[in-house]
Amino acid sequence: MEASPRVPTTAVQPLKDVPNLEELNLVAYDYLKWGLQRERIINEFSRRYPQFR
């Protein structure tokens, strides 16, 4: 789920040496970095609080 911007965005000229976030596509990186940790936390929570499954 993507967060919506709080202010309207306008088309701006790209800055030199600044990567375009749309081209980077950090979703795969985010899953690799936090996916396993997220699974571990969810499993631990389910183990401690089975009534909230």
JSON list of C-alpha atoms in Angstrom, two decimals:
[
{"chain": "A", "resi": 1, "resn": "MET", "atom": "CA", "xyz": [0.00, 0.00, 0.00]},
{"chain": "A", "resi": 2, "resn": "GLU", "atom": "CA", "xyz": [1.46, 3.31, -1.04]},
{"chain": "A", "resi": 3, "resn": "ALA", "atom": "CA", "xyz": [1.05, 6.41, 1.06]},
{"chain": "A", "resi": 4, "resn": "SER", "atom": "CA", "xyz": [-0.66, 9.30, -0.65]},
{"chain": "A", "resi": 5, "resn": "PRO", "atom": "CA", "xyz": [1.15, 12.61, -0.59]},
{"chain": "A", "resi": 6, "resn": "ARG", "atom": "CA", "xyz": [-0.22, 15.22, 1.81]},
{"chain": "A", "resi": 7, "resn": "VAL", "atom": "CA", "xyz": [0.45, 18.02, -0.65]},
{"chain": "A", "resi": 8, "resn": "PRO", "atom": "CA", "xyz": [-0.11, 18.00, -4.38]},
{"chain": "A", "resi": 9, "resn": "THR", "atom": "CA", "xyz": [2.99, 17.15, -6.33]},
{"chain": "A", "resi": 10, "resn": "THR", "atom": "CA", "xyz": [4.09, 19.00, -9.41]},
{"chain": "A", "resi": 11, "resn": "ALA", "atom": "CA", "xyz": [6.29, 17.91, -12.26]},
{"chain": "A", "resi": 12, "resn": "VAL", "atom": "CA", "xyz": [9.82, 19.11, -11.55]},
{"chain": "A", "resi": 13, "resn": "GLN", "atom": "CA", "xyz": [13.02, 18.78, -13.48]},
{"chain": "A", "resi": 14, "resn": "PRO", "atom": "CA", "xyz": [15.16, 15.89, -12.21]},
{"chain": "A", "resi": 15, "resn": "LEU", "atom": "CA", "xyz": [18.25, 16.86, -10.28]},
{"chain": "A", "resi": 16, "resn": "LYS", "atom": "CA", "xyz": [21.63, 15.59, -11.34]},
{"chain": "A", "resi": 17, "resn": "ASP", "atom": "CA", "xyz": [22.87, 12.53, -9.36]},
{"chain": "A", "resi": 18, "resn": "VAL", "atom": "CA", "xyz": [19.49, 12.10, -7.60]},
{"chain": "A", "resi": 19, "resn": "PRO", "atom": "CA", "xyz": [17.81, 8.77, -8.40]},
{"chain": "A", "resi": 20, "resn": "ASN", "atom": "CA", "xyz": [14.18, 8.67, -9.45]},
{"chain": "A", "resi": 21, "resn": "LEU", "atom": "CA", "xyz": [12.22, 6.78, -6.79]},
{"chain": "A", "resi": 22, "resn": "GLU", "atom": "CA", "xyz": [9.76, 5.36, -9.30]},
{"chain": "A", "resi": 23, "resn": "GLU", "atom": "CA", "xyz": [12.59, 3.79, -11.28]},
{"chain": "A", "resi": 24, "resn": "LEU", "atom": "CA", "xyz": [14.26, 2.34, -8.18]},
{"chain": "A", "resi": 25, "resn": "ASN", "atom": "CA", "xyz": [11.19, 0.28, -7.17]},
{"chain": "A", "resi": 26, "resn": "LEU", "atom": "CA", "xyz": [12.10, -0.38, -3.54]},
{"chain": "A", "resi": 27, "resn": "VAL", "atom": "CA", "xyz": [9.30, -2.87, -2.91]},
{"chain": "A", "resi": 28, "resn": "ALA", "atom": "CA", "xyz": [11.52, -5.91, -3.49]},
{"chain": "A", "resi": 29, "resn": "TYR", "atom": "CA", "xyz": [14.28, -4.41, -1.34]},
{"chain": "A", "resi": 30, "resn": "ASP", "atom": "CA", "xyz": [11.79, -3.66, 1.43]},
{"chain": "A", "resi": 31, "resn": "TYR", "atom": "CA", "xyz": [10.55, -7.26, 1.45]},
{"chain": "A", "resi": 32, "resn": "LEU", "atom": "CA", "xyz": [14.07, -8.68, 1.50]},
{"chain": "A", "resi": 33, "resn": "LYS", "atom": "CA", "xyz": [15.11, -6.38, 4.32]},
{"chain": "A", "resi": 34, "resn": "TRP", "atom": "CA", "xyz": [11.99, -6.51, 6.53]},
{"chain": "A", "resi": 35, "resn": "GLY", "atom": "CA", "xyz": [10.00, -9.51, 5.28]},
{"chain": "A", "resi": 36, "resn": "LEU", "atom": "CA", "xyz": [11.72, -12.15, 7.39]},
{"chain": "A", "resi": 37, "resn": "GLN", "atom": "CA", "xyz": [11.78, -9.94, 10.47]},
{"chain": "A", "resi": 38, "resn": "ARG", "atom": "CA", "xyz": [8.08, -9.18, 9.99]},
{"chain": "A", "resi": 39, "resn": "GLU", "atom": "CA", "xyz": [7.26, -12.89, 9.79]},
{"chain": "A", "resi": 40, "resn": "ARG", "atom": "CA", "xyz": [9.23, -13.53, 12.98]},
{"chain": "A", "resi": 41, "resn": "ILE", "atom": "CA", "xyz": [7.40, -10.75, 14.84]},
{"chain": "A", "resi": 42, "resn": "ILE", "atom": "CA", "xyz": [3.98, -11.95, 13.66]},
{"chain": "A", "resi": 43, "resn": "ASN", "atom": "CA", "xyz": [4.77, -15.52, 14.71]},
{"chain": "A", "resi": 44, "resn": "GLU", "atom": "CA", "xyz": [5.98, -14.40, 18.13]},
{"chain": "A", "resi": 45, "resn": "PHE", "atom": "CA", "xyz": [2.86, -12.27, 18.62]},
{"chain": "A", "resi": 46, "resn": "SER", "atom": "CA", "xyz": [0.63, -15.19, 17.63]},
{"chain": "A", "resi": 47, "resn": "ARG", "atom": "CA", "xyz": [2.45, -17.44, 20.07]},
{"chain": "A", "resi": 48, "resn": "ARG", "atom": "CA", "xyz": [2.13, -14.98, 22.97]},
{"chain": "A", "resi": 49, "resn": "TYR", "atom": "CA", "xyz": [-1.43, -13.86, 22.25]},
{"chain": "A", "resi": 50, "resn": "PRO", "atom": "CA", "xyz": [-3.36, -16.71, 20.62]},
{"chain": "A", "resi": 51, "resn": "GLN", "atom": "CA", "xyz": [-6.69, -14.97, 21.24]},
{"chain": "A", "resi": 52, "resn": "PHE", "atom": "CA", "xyz": [-5.82, -12.35, 18.58]},
{"chain": "A", "resi": 53, "resn": "ARG", "atom": "CA", "xyz": [-5.24, -14.75, 15.69]}
]
